[in-house]
Coordinates of C-alpha atoms in Angstrom, one line a residue:
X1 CA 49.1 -15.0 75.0
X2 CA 48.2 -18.7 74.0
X3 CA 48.4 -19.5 70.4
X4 CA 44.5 -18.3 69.2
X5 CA 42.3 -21.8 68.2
X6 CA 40.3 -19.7 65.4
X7 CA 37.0 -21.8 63.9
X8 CA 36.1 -21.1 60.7
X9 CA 32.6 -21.2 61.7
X10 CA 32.7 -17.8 63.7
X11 CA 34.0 -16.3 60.5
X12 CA 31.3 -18.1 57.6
X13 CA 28.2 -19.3 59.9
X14 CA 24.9 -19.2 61.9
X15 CA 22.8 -22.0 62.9
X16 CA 19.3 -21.2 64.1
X17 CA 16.9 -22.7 66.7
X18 CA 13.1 -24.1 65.3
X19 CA 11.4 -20.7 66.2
X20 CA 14.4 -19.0 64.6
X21 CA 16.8 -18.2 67.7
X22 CA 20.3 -18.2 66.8
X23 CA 23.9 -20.2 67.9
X24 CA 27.4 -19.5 66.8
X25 CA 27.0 -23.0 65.7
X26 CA 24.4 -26.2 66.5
X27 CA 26.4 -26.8 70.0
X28 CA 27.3 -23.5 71.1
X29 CA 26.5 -23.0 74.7
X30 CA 24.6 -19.4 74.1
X31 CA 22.0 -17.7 71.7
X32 CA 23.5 -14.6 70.1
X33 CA 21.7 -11.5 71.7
X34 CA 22.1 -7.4 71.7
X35 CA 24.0 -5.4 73.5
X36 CA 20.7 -5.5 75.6
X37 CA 20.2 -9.1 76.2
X38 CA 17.4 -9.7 73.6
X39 CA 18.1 -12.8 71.8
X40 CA 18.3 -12.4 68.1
X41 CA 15.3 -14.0 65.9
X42 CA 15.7 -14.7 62.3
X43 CA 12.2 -13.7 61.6
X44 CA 12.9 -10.0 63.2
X45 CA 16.3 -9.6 62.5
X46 CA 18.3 -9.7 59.3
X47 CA 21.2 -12.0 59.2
X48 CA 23.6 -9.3 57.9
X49 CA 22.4 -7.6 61.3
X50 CA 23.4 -10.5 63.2
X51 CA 26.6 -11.4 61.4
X52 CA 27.9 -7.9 62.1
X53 CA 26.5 -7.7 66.0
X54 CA 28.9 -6.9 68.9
X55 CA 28.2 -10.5 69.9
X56 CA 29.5 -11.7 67.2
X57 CA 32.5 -9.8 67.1
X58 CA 33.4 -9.6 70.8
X59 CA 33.5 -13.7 70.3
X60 CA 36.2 -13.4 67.2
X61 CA 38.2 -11.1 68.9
X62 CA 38.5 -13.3 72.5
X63 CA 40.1 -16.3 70.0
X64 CA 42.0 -13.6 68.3
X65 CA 43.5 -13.1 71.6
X66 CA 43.8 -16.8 72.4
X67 CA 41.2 -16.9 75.1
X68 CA 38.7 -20.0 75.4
X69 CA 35.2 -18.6 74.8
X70 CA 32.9 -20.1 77.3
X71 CA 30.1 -20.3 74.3
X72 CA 32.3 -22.6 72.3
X73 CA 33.6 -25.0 75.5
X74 CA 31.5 -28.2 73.9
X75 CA 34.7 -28.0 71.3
X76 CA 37.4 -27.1 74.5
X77 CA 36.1 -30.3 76.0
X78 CA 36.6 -32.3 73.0
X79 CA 39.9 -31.6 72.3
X80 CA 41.1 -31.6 75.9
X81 CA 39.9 -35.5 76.0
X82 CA 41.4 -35.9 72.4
X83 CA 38.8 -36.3 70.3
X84 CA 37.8 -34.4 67.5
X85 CA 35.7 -31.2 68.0
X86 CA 33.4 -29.5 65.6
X87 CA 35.7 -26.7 65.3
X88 CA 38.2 -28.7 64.1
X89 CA 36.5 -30.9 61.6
X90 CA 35.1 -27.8 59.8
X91 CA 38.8 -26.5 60.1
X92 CA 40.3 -29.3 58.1
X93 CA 38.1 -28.5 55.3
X94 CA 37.6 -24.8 55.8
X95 CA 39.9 -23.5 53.0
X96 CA 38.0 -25.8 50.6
X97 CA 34.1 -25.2 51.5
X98 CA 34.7 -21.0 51.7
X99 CA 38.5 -20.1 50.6
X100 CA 41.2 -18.6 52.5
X101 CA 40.0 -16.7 55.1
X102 CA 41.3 -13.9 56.8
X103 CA 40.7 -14.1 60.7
X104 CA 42.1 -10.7 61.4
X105 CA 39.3 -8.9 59.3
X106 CA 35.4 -9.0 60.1
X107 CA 33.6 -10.9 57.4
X108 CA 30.5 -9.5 55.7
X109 CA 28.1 -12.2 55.1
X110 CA 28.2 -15.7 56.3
X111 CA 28.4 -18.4 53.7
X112 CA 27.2 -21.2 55.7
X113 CA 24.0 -21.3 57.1
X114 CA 22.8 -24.3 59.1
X115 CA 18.5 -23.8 59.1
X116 CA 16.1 -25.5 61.2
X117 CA 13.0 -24.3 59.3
X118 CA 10.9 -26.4 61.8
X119 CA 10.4 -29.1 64.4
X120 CA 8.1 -31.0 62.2
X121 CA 8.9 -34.5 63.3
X122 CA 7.4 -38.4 62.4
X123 CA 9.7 -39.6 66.0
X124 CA 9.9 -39.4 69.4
X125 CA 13.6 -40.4 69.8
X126 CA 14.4 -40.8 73.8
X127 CA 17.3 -37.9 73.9
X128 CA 14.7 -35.6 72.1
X129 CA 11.8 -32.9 73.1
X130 CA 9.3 -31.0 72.4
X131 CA 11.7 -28.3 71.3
X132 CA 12.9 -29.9 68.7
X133 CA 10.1 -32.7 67.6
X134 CA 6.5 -32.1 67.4
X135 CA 5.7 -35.3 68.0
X136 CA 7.2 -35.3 72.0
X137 CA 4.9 -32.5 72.8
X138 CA 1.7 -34.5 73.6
X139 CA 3.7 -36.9 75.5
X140 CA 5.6 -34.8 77.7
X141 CA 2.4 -32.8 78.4
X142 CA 0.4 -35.9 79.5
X143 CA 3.6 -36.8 81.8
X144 CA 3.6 -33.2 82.9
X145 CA 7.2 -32.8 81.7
X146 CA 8.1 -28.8 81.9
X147 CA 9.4 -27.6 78.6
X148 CA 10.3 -24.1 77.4
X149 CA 7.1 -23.1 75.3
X150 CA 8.4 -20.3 73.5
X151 CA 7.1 -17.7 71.1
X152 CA 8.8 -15.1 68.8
X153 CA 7.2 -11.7 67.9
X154 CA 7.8 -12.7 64.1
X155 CA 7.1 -16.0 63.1
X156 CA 10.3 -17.7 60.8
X157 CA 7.8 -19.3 58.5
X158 CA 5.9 -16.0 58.1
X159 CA 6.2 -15.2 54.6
X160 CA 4.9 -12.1 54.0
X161 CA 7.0 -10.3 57.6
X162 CA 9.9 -12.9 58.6
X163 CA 13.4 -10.9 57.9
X164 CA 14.5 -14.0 56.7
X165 CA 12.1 -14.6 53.7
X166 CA 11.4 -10.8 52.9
X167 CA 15.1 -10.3 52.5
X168 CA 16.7 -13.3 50.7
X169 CA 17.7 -11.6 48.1
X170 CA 20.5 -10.1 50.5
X171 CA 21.8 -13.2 52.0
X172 CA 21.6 -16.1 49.5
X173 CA 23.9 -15.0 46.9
X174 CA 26.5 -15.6 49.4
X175 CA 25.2 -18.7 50.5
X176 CA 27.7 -21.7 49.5
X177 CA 27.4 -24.0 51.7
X178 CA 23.5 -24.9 53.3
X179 CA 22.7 -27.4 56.1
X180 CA 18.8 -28.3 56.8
X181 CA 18.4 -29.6 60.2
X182 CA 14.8 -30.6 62.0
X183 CA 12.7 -32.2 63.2
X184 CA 12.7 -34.4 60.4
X185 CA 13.2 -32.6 56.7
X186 CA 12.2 -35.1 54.5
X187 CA 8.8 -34.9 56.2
X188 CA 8.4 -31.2 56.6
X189 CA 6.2 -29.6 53.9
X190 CA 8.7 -26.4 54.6
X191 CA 12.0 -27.8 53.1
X192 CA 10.4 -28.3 50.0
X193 CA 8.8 -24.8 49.6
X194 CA 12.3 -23.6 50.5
X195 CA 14.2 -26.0 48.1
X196 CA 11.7 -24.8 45.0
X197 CA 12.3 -21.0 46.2
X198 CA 15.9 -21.1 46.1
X199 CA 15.8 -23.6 42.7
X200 CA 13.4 -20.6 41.1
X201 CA 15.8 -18.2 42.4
X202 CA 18.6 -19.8 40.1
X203 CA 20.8 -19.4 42.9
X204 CA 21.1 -23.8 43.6
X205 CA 24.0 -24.3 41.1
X206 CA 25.9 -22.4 43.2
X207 CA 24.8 -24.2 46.8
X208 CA 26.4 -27.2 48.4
X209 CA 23.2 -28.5 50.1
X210 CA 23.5 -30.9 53.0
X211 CA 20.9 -32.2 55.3
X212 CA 19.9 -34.8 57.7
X213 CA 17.6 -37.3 57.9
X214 CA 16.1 -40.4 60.6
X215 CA 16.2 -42.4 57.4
X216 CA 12.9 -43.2 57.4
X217 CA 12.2 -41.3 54.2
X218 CA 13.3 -42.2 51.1
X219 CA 11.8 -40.2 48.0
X220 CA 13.6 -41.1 45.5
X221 CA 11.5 -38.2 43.0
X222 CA 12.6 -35.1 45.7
X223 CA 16.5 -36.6 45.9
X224 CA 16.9 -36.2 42.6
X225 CA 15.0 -33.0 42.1
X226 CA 18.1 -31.8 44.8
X227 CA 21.0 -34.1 42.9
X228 CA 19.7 -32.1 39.6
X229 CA 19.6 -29.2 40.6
X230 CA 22.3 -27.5 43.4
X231 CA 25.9 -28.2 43.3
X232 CA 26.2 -31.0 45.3
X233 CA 24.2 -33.0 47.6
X234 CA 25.4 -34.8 50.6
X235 CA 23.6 -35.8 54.1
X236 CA 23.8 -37.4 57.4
X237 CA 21.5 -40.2 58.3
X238 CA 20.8 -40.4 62.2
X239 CA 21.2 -43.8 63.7
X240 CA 21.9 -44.4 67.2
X241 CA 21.5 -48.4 66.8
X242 CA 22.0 -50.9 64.7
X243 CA 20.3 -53.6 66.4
X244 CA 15.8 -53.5 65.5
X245 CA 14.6 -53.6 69.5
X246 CA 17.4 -51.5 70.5
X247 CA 17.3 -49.0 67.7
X248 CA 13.2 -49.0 67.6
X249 CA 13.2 -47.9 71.6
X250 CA 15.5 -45.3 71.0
X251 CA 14.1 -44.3 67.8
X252 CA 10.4 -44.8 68.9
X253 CA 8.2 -44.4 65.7
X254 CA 10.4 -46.0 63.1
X255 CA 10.8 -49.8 61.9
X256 CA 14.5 -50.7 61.5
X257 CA 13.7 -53.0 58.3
X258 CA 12.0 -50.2 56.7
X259 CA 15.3 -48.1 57.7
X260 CA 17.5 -50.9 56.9
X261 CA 16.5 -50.9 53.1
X262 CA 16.4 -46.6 53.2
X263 CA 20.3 -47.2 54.1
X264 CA 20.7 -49.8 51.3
X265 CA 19.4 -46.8 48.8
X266 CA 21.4 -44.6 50.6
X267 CA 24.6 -46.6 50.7
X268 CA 24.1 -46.8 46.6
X269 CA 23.8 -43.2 46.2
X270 CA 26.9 -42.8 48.4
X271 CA 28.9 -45.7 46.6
X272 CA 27.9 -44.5 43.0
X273 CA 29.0 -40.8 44.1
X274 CA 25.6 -39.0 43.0
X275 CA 25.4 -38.0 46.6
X276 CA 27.7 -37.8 49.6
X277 CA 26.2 -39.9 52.7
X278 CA 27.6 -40.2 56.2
X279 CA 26.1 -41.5 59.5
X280 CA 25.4 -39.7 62.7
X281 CA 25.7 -41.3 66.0
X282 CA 24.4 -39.2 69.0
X283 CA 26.1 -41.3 71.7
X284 CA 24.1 -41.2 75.1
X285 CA 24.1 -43.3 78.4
X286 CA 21.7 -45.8 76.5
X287 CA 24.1 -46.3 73.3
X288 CA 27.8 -46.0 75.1
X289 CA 27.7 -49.7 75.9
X290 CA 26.8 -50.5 72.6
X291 CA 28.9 -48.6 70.2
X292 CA 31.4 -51.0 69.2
X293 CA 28.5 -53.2 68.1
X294 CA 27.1 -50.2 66.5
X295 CA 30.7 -49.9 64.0
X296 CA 30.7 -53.6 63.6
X297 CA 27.3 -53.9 62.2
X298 CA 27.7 -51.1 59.8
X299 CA 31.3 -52.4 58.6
X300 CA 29.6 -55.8 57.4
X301 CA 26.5 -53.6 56.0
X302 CA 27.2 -50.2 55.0
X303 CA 31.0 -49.5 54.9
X304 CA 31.4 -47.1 52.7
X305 CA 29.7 -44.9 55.2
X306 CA 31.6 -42.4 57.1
X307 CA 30.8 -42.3 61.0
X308 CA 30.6 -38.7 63.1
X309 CA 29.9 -39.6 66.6
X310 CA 28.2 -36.4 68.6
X311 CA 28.1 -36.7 72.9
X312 CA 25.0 -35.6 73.9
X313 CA 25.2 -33.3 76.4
X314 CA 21.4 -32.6 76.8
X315 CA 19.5 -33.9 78.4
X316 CA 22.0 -33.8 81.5
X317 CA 20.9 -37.2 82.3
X318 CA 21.5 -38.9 79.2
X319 CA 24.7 -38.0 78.9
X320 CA 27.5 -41.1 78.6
X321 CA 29.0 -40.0 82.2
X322 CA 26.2 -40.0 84.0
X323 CA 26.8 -43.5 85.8
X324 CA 28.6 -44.3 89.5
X325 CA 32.2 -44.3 88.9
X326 CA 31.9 -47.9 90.2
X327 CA 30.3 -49.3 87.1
X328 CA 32.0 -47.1 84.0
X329 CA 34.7 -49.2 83.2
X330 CA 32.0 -52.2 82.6
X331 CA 30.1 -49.2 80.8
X332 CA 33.5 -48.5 78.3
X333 CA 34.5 -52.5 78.4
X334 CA 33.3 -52.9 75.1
X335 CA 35.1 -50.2 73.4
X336 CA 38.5 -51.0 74.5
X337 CA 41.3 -51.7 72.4
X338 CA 42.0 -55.2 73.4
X339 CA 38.1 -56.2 72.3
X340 CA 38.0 -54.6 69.0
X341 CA 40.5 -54.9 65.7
X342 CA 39.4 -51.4 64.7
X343 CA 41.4 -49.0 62.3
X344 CA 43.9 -46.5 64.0
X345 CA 41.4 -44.2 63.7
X346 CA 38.6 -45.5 64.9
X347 CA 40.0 -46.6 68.0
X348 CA 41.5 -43.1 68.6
X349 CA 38.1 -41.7 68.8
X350 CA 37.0 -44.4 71.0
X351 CA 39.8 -43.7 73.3
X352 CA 38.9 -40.1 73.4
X353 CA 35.4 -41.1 74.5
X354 CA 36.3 -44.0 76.7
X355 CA 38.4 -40.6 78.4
X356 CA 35.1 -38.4 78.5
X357 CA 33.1 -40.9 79.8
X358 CA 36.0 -42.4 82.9
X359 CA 36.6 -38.3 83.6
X360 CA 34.9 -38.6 87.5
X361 CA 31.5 -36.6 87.3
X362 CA 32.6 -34.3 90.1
X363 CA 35.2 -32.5 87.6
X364 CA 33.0 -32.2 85.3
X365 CA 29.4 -31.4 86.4
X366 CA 27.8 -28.1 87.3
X367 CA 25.0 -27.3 89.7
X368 CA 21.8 -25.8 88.9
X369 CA 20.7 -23.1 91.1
X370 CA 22.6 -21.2 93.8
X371 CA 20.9 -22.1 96.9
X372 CA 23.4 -23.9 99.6
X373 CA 21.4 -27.3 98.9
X374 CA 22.9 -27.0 95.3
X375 CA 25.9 -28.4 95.1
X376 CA 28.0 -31.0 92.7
X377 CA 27.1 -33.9 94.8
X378 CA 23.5 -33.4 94.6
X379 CA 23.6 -32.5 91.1
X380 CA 25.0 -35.5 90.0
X381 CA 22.7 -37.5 92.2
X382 CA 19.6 -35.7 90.7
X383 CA 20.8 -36.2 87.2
X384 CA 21.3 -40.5 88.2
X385 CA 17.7 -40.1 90.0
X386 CA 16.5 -38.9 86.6
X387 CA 18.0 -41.3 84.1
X388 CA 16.3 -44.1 85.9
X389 CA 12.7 -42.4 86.8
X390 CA 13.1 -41.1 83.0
X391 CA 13.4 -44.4 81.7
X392 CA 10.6 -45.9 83.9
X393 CA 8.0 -43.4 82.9
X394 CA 9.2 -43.3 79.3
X395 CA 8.5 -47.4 79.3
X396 CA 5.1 -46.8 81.3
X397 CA 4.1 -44.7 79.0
X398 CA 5.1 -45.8 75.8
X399 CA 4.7 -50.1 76.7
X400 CA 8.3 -50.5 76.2
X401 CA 11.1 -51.9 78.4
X402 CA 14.5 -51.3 78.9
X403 CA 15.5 -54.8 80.3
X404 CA 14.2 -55.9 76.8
X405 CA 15.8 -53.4 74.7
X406 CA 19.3 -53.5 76.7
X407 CA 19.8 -56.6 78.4
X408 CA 23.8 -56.3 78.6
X409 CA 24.0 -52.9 79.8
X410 CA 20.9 -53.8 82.6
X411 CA 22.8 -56.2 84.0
X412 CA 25.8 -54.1 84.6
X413 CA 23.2 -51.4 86.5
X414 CA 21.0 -53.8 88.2
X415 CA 22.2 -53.1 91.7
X416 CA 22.4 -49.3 91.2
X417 CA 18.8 -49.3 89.1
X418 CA 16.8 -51.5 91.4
X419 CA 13.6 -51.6 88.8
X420 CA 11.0 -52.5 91.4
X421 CA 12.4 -50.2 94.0
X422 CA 12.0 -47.8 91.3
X423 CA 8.9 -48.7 90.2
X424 CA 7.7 -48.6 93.9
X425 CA 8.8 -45.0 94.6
X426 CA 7.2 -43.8 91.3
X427 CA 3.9 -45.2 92.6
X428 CA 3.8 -43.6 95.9
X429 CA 5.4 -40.8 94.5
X430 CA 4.1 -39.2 91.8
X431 CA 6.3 -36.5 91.7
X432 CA 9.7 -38.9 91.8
X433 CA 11.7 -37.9 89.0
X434 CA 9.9 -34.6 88.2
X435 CA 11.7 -32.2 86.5
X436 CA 12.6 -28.9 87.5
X437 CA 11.4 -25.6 84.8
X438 CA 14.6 -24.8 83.3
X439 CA 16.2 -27.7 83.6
X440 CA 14.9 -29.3 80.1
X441 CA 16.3 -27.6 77.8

């Protein structure tokens, strides 16, 4: 039996979906259902319910026995290209956010619950959707992009019938540790009911509260209501640029000067210890080329900042390894040792992604479907296909350009993404590019 790689998460936490869907955690590869197949809601079901499902413990007992869940493989990959997972970050820190923990017992109730109350968003960043920000929904319905429009029989947000308000007063006393997620918090009318409710409760003292934000929203009166008021406070901002054109494309919606001086605030309350701020960077196909420029920038501006960098994986054709093997090492150029004088650390991590992002696509993608046309090659050739008809109709649509925006990393793709061939197809195609149902999310 191999040694077990236990997570503390699978023993403390649940993470939830907008519409109140559950995950083992934010990047878990399945929602945790019944014995039946019927995916778990927080507005239906109680959380002590779901915390004590089969699911649930089925999971805890595979690492128990050293397998590799296939819900947790975003961490498997992670560690197998040597950087560092989710699982083990929370690891490093476990005994200090919930104790020593016993992984031979079943826990009772989690104390760490990551909430997305909402999709209530002020931005339509490029590797978002309408699942997860209100503002892409008008968009990718005048573009005819298929998304999963869901609905729950209970409503999260319902008050007066969602499991999860009518019976708070069984879950939060053992709430420690709370992560807000969105949309966007600071501009969701719902994170502030919720913040007075548990501060009425007198329950906050007790809470670690931690967030994240786009950074456009700074209100200085609602911070320290939070800082007052739980036990600590502490927050990601998430910035996928540090350049204005490049991060305003990506970020489409918000003004990098009016970000810029958020993070100055930001970087105050982080240096003067009232709160605890670190930066997320969701590294796509758009941002790989530019990451080292990315840690520079914040270095000279912001360095008491702490970095996480999260591979997105979804969309399938934003992810970092989507391009021809041909053109990756120009892709991972600027991240190499001999270009940078990063810390030891640093460069580690950039090693491990320079690894994800070399690691040849046909090792690593999976088909959709199961007909005999569906194989690896034309998987990975659908997913290039997208990435370049996304990026035309995103620009068409919004009057922006990606030669503009990334100059560097066009040149390097010019003779794969031939933008008037592309352009060309889109127009006596309509359907280039389209995607698939089932395929968004």
């Amino acid at each position: 039996m191999s040694e077990p790689r236990y997570c503390s998460l699978l023993w403390k936490h649940i993470s939830n979906e907008p519409l109140g869907h559950i995950r083992t955690c934010c990047i878990a590869r399945e929602r945790v259902s019944d014995n039946e197949g019927k995916e778990f809601t927080l507005g239906s079901t109680s959380i002590k319910e779901i915390f004590h499902s089969d699911y649930y413990k089925n999971i805890r007992q595979e690492i128990r026995e050293g397998k590799l869940p296939k819900n947790c493989e975003p961490c498997w990959q992670d560690e197998a290209n040597g950087n560092i997972s989710k699982r083990q970050q929370y690891n490093e820190y476990a005994n200090q956010r919930y104790g020593k923990i016993d992984y031979q017992k079943e826990p009772d109730m989690p104390a760490d619950l990551q909430l997305t109350l909402s999709n209530t968003c002020n931005l339509k960043c490029r590797s978002c959707n309408p699942h997860n920000s209100s503002k892409w929904v008008k968009e990718a319905e005048d573009r005819g992009m298929p998304y999963v429009k869901e609905t729950v029989e209970v409503d999260l947000l319902d008050l007066n019938n969602s499991k999860f308000w009518t019976e708070m007063d069984e879950w939060l006393p053992h709430i420690t540790q709370l992560e807000i997620m969105g949309g966007e918090p600071f501009y969701m009318k719902e994170f502030k009911t919720f913040v007075d409710n548990i501060i009425e409760r007198g329950v906050a003292k007790n809470i670690h509260l931690n967030t994240c934000t786009n950074g456009t929203f700074a209100n200085k009166k609602f911070l320290k209501k939070l800082t007052d008021n739980f036990a600590s406070i502490g927050f990601n901002v998430s910035i996928d640029a540090a350049i204005g054109k490049r991060f305003e494309y990506l970020r489409h919606g918000a003004d990098w000067n009016e970000v810029s001086e958020n993070l100055d605030y930001f970087h105050h309350l982080n240096e003067t210890r009232q709160a605890s701020i670190g930066i997320s960077h969701t590294i796509t196909a758009m941002n790989i080329h530019y990451l080292a420029e990315f840690h520079k920038e914040f270095q000279k501006r912001w360095p008491t900042f702490k970095i996480y960098h999260n591979i997105a994986r979804y969309p399938t054709w934003y992810n970092p390894s989507v391009f021809p093997e041909e053109i990756k090492k120009q892709i991972v150029k600027p991240l190499n040792r001999s270009a940078n004088s990063f810390d030891e650390g640093l460069q580690k991590e950039l090693d491990g992604i320079i690894k994800f992002v070399m690691t040849p696509r046909t090792e690593t993608t999976v088909p959709f479907g199961n007909k005999p046309t569906d194989t690896v090659e034309a998987e990975i050739e659908w997913r290039w296909t997208l990435f370049k008809s996304q990026i035309l109709a995103g620009d068409k649509y919004r009057k922006e350009d990606f030669k503009v925006a990334f100059p560097e990393l066009y040149q390097i793709l010019k003779y794969h993404f031939i933008y008037h061939q592309e352009e060309q197809k889109m127009k006596e195609d309509p359907y280039y590019g389209t995607m698939e149902m089932g395929k968004v999310i």
